[in-house]
Amino acid sequence: MAVLLDLPNELLIEIGNHITCPRDALYFLFTCRRLAYILIDAPVKSNIWYNNSDALAWAVSNDRPDLVSRMIKLGANPMATDRQRVLIGLSPESALIAAVTRRRIGMVELLTGDEAQSTAEKIDIKQFERGLMAAHDMVRVMALKESDQLSLLHILVGRLIKLLGPDYLTTDTGIRLLESACGERRVDMVRLLLASARAGLKELPPKTILKVFTQCDEAVTVEIYDMLLSAGVQLPHLFRVRRGLGARPKMKSLLKRFGYSMIDDTDSFLLHKA
């Protein structure tokens, strides 16, 4: 290693051009910052990490935004996972999941930016979408400070909106985003999703209606539904709710406000909108 450090950069780059084994490249990456920065170009360019982001996940885990940015520019895939990582003592998670679990907001921005999407378009854009949704779902259940959680969600949802285009609320992913935002009473996220959409849903799924109504926070529920209705989202005409839940005074008040009447049906209420 000492001998390598004494070599000029030009010769090190030439050595990097002849690295063909990912393990050799990872060895240099882990050993020395200078060698990593010089030797990383050739292995990435030669597709060692094109569909496999061992080095990228390592750089995220070790808080190396300089290497993360450089490798993304060279074509490393932030959404790839590889079982081989387990063999060399690394976690088999994607670089993006590694950044999310470590609460590294700056890293998440790098891994979901325009250059990362450009790389994904050359490899597998659906994998990029699935990776973003996996990170979104993980952030929702993590024990985070409210400010960190909102920052991460805004980054991920914002990228998904750009990725899916203005008609995203007509896609399965867009519907899932809106459902989770409504169900968790994230008013700002509902507003972001509705404001960015050109085409909305014709009818909101009943399970989403229930997610919001069952929170029984009247002010938040009314605010969310007013936004939905203003955006042209239609409420379902018929759905079922448990008797105990439907009997709550706040629930009755909310349902009446939005034009629902209750039909008694043994162990539940059938809600009908005139």
Coordinates of C-alpha atoms in Angstrom, one line a residue:
M1 CA 0.0 0.0 0.0
A2 CA 2.8 2.4 0.8
V3 CA 4.3 1.8 -2.6
L4 CA 1.0 2.7 -4.3
L5 CA 0.7 5.9 -2.3
D6 CA 4.1 7.0 -3.7
L7 CA 3.0 6.6 -7.3
P8 CA 1.9 9.6 -9.3
N9 CA -1.8 9.9 -10.1
E10 CA -1.4 9.2 -13.8
L11 CA 0.1 5.8 -13.0
L12 CA -2.6 5.0 -10.4
I13 CA -5.3 5.8 -13.0
E14 CA -3.6 3.4 -15.4
I15 CA -3.7 0.7 -12.7
G16 CA -7.3 1.5 -12.1
N17 CA -8.0 0.9 -15.8
H18 CA -6.8 -2.7 -15.4
I19 CA -8.9 -3.5 -12.3
T20 CA -11.4 -6.1 -13.4
C21 CA -12.3 -7.7 -10.0
P22 CA -14.9 -6.0 -7.8
R23 CA -13.1 -7.3 -4.7
D24 CA -9.8 -5.8 -5.7
A25 CA -11.5 -2.4 -6.3
L26 CA -13.4 -2.6 -3.0
Y27 CA -10.1 -3.3 -1.2
F28 CA -8.6 0.0 -2.5
L29 CA -11.8 1.8 -1.8
F30 CA -11.9 0.7 1.9
T31 CA -8.1 1.2 2.5
C32 CA -7.3 4.8 1.5
R33 CA -9.3 7.9 0.7
R34 CA -6.8 9.1 -2.0
L35 CA -6.6 5.7 -3.7
A36 CA -10.4 5.4 -3.6
Y37 CA -10.9 8.7 -5.2
I38 CA -8.4 8.0 -8.0
L39 CA -9.1 4.3 -8.6
I40 CA -12.9 4.4 -8.4
D41 CA -13.5 5.8 -11.9
A42 CA -12.3 2.9 -14.0
P43 CA -14.2 0.1 -12.2
V44 CA -17.5 2.1 -12.3
K45 CA -17.0 3.0 -16.0
S46 CA -16.2 -0.6 -16.8
N47 CA -19.6 -1.6 -15.4
I48 CA -18.3 -3.4 -12.3
W49 CA -20.9 -1.4 -10.4
Y50 CA -23.3 -0.6 -13.2
N51 CA -26.0 -2.9 -11.9
N52 CA -24.4 -3.5 -8.5
S53 CA -23.7 -0.7 -6.0
D54 CA -21.4 -2.3 -3.4
A55 CA -19.1 0.7 -3.3
L56 CA -21.9 3.2 -3.4
A57 CA -23.6 1.6 -0.3
W58 CA -20.2 1.6 1.5
A59 CA -19.7 5.3 0.7
V60 CA -23.2 6.1 2.0
S61 CA -22.6 4.0 5.2
N62 CA -19.3 5.8 5.8
D63 CA -20.7 9.3 5.1
R64 CA -18.6 10.0 2.0
P65 CA -20.8 12.3 -0.1
D66 CA -17.7 13.1 -2.3
L67 CA -17.5 9.5 -3.5
V68 CA -21.3 9.1 -3.7
S69 CA -21.6 12.1 -6.0
R70 CA -18.7 11.0 -8.1
M71 CA -20.0 7.4 -8.5
I72 CA -23.5 8.5 -9.4
K73 CA -22.0 10.7 -12.2
L74 CA -20.1 7.7 -13.4
G75 CA -23.2 5.5 -13.5
A76 CA -23.4 3.6 -10.2
N77 CA -27.0 2.5 -9.4
P78 CA -28.3 3.7 -6.0
M79 CA -31.3 1.3 -6.1
A80 CA -29.4 -2.0 -6.7
T81 CA -29.0 -4.7 -4.1
D82 CA -26.6 -7.6 -4.2
R83 CA -26.5 -10.7 -2.1
Q84 CA -22.7 -10.8 -2.7
R85 CA -22.4 -8.0 -0.2
V86 CA -23.0 -10.4 2.6
L87 CA -19.9 -12.4 1.6
I88 CA -17.7 -9.4 2.1
G89 CA -19.3 -8.1 5.3
L90 CA -21.7 -5.5 3.9
S91 CA -25.4 -5.2 4.3
P92 CA -27.5 -6.4 1.3
E93 CA -29.4 -3.1 1.2
S94 CA -29.5 -0.5 -1.5
A95 CA -27.5 2.7 -1.1
L96 CA -30.8 4.6 -0.8
I97 CA -32.1 2.4 2.0
A98 CA -28.7 2.7 3.7
A99 CA -29.0 6.5 3.6
V100 CA -32.6 6.5 4.9
T101 CA -31.9 4.2 7.8
R102 CA -28.9 6.4 8.8
R103 CA -31.1 9.5 8.6
R104 CA -28.6 11.2 6.1
I105 CA -30.9 13.6 4.4
G106 CA -28.1 15.1 2.2
M107 CA -27.3 11.6 1.0
V108 CA -30.9 10.9 0.2
E109 CA -31.0 14.0 -2.0
L110 CA -27.9 12.9 -3.9
L111 CA -29.3 9.4 -4.4
T112 CA -32.6 10.6 -5.7
G113 CA -31.5 13.6 -7.7
D114 CA -31.6 14.2 -11.5
E115 CA -28.3 12.4 -12.1
A116 CA -29.4 9.3 -10.2
Q117 CA -32.7 9.3 -12.2
S118 CA -30.7 9.7 -15.4
T119 CA -28.6 6.6 -14.5
A120 CA -31.8 4.7 -13.6
E121 CA -33.3 5.4 -17.0
K122 CA -30.4 3.6 -18.6
I123 CA -30.7 0.6 -16.3
D124 CA -34.3 0.0 -15.0
I125 CA -36.6 3.0 -14.3
K126 CA -39.1 0.7 -12.6
Q127 CA -36.5 -0.4 -10.2
F128 CA -35.9 3.3 -9.4
E129 CA -39.6 3.8 -8.8
R130 CA -39.8 0.7 -6.6
G131 CA -36.7 1.8 -4.7
L132 CA -38.2 5.2 -4.0
M133 CA -41.4 3.6 -2.7
A134 CA -39.5 1.2 -0.5
A135 CA -37.7 4.1 1.1
H136 CA -40.9 6.1 1.4
D137 CA -42.6 3.2 3.2
M138 CA -39.6 2.7 5.5
V139 CA -39.6 6.4 6.5
R140 CA -43.2 6.2 7.4
V141 CA -42.6 3.5 10.0
M142 CA -39.2 4.7 11.4
A143 CA -38.9 6.3 14.8
L144 CA -37.8 9.8 13.6
K145 CA -38.0 13.4 14.6
E146 CA -41.0 14.9 12.9
S147 CA -38.8 17.4 11.1
D148 CA -36.5 14.6 9.7
Q149 CA -39.4 12.5 8.7
L150 CA -41.1 15.3 6.8
S151 CA -37.8 16.3 5.1
L152 CA -37.3 12.7 3.9
L153 CA -40.9 12.3 2.8
H154 CA -40.8 15.6 0.8
I155 CA -37.6 14.5 -1.0
L156 CA -38.9 11.0 -1.9
V157 CA -42.5 12.1 -2.8
G158 CA -41.1 15.1 -4.8
R159 CA -38.9 12.7 -6.8
L160 CA -41.7 10.3 -7.4
I161 CA -43.9 13.1 -8.7
K162 CA -41.2 14.1 -11.1
L163 CA -40.6 10.5 -12.1
L164 CA -44.3 9.6 -12.7
G165 CA -45.3 12.8 -14.5
P166 CA -48.3 15.1 -14.0
D167 CA -50.8 12.2 -14.3
Y168 CA -49.3 10.3 -11.4
L169 CA -52.5 10.1 -9.4
T170 CA -53.9 7.8 -12.0
T171 CA -51.0 5.3 -11.3
D172 CA -50.9 2.7 -8.6
T173 CA -47.9 4.4 -7.0
G174 CA -49.6 7.8 -7.0
I175 CA -52.8 6.3 -5.3
R176 CA -50.6 4.7 -2.6
L177 CA -48.9 8.0 -1.9
L178 CA -52.2 9.8 -1.6
E179 CA -53.7 7.0 0.6
S180 CA -50.8 7.0 3.0
A181 CA -50.8 10.8 3.2
C182 CA -54.6 10.9 3.9
G183 CA -54.4 7.9 6.3
E184 CA -51.6 9.5 8.4
R185 CA -53.3 12.9 8.3
R186 CA -50.3 14.6 6.7
V187 CA -52.0 17.8 5.5
D188 CA -48.9 19.2 3.9
M189 CA -48.3 16.0 1.9
V190 CA -51.9 15.8 0.7
R191 CA -51.6 19.4 -0.4
L192 CA -48.4 18.7 -2.2
L193 CA -49.8 15.7 -4.0
L194 CA -53.0 17.4 -5.1
A195 CA -51.3 20.6 -6.2
S196 CA -48.8 18.8 -8.4
A197 CA -51.4 16.6 -10.1
R198 CA -52.9 17.4 -13.5
A199 CA -55.3 14.4 -13.5
G200 CA -56.8 13.2 -10.2
L201 CA -58.7 10.2 -9.1
K202 CA -62.3 9.8 -10.2
E203 CA -63.2 8.2 -6.9
L204 CA -61.2 7.8 -3.7
P205 CA -61.1 4.1 -2.5
P206 CA -63.3 3.4 0.6
K207 CA -60.4 2.2 2.7
T208 CA -58.8 5.7 2.3
I209 CA -62.0 7.3 3.5
L210 CA -62.0 5.1 6.5
K211 CA -58.4 5.8 7.3
V212 CA -59.1 9.5 7.6
F213 CA -62.5 9.3 9.3
T214 CA -61.3 6.8 11.9
Q215 CA -58.7 9.3 13.2
C216 CA -61.7 11.3 14.5
D217 CA -59.7 14.5 14.4
E218 CA -62.5 16.7 13.0
A219 CA -60.4 19.7 12.0
V220 CA -57.8 17.7 10.1
T221 CA -60.4 15.4 8.5
V222 CA -62.4 18.4 7.3
E223 CA -59.3 20.1 5.9
I224 CA -58.2 17.0 4.0
Y225 CA -61.6 16.3 2.6
D226 CA -62.1 19.9 1.6
M227 CA -58.8 19.7 -0.3
L228 CA -59.8 16.4 -2.0
L229 CA -63.2 17.7 -3.0
S230 CA -61.7 21.0 -4.3
A231 CA -59.3 19.0 -6.4
G232 CA -62.3 17.1 -8.0
V233 CA -61.8 13.8 -6.1
Q234 CA -65.1 12.0 -5.7
L235 CA -66.0 10.3 -2.5
P236 CA -67.4 6.7 -2.8
H237 CA -71.2 6.4 -2.7
L238 CA -71.3 3.3 -0.6
F239 CA -69.1 1.7 2.0
R240 CA -69.3 -0.2 5.3
V241 CA -68.1 0.8 8.7
R242 CA -68.0 -1.1 12.1
R243 CA -71.0 -0.4 14.3
G244 CA -68.9 0.8 17.3
L245 CA -67.0 3.2 15.1
G246 CA -70.0 4.5 13.3
A247 CA -71.8 5.2 16.6
R248 CA -69.2 7.7 17.7
P249 CA -70.6 11.3 17.9
K250 CA -67.6 12.8 16.0
M251 CA -67.9 10.2 13.4
K252 CA -71.6 10.8 12.9
S253 CA -70.9 14.5 12.6
L254 CA -68.2 14.1 10.0
L255 CA -70.2 11.6 8.0
K256 CA -73.3 13.9 8.0
R257 CA -71.1 16.9 6.9
F258 CA -70.0 15.0 3.8
G259 CA -73.5 13.9 2.9
Y260 CA -73.5 10.3 4.2
S261 CA -76.5 8.5 5.8
M262 CA -76.3 5.3 7.8
I263 CA -78.2 2.1 7.0
D264 CA -78.3 -0.3 9.9
D265 CA -76.9 -3.7 8.8
T266 CA -76.5 -6.2 11.7
D267 CA -73.0 -5.8 13.0
S268 CA -72.1 -2.8 10.9
F269 CA -73.4 0.4 9.2
L270 CA -73.7 0.7 5.5
L271 CA -72.9 4.3 4.6
H272 CA -74.8 5.7 1.6
K273 CA -74.1 9.1 0.0
A274 CA -77.1 10.7 -1.6

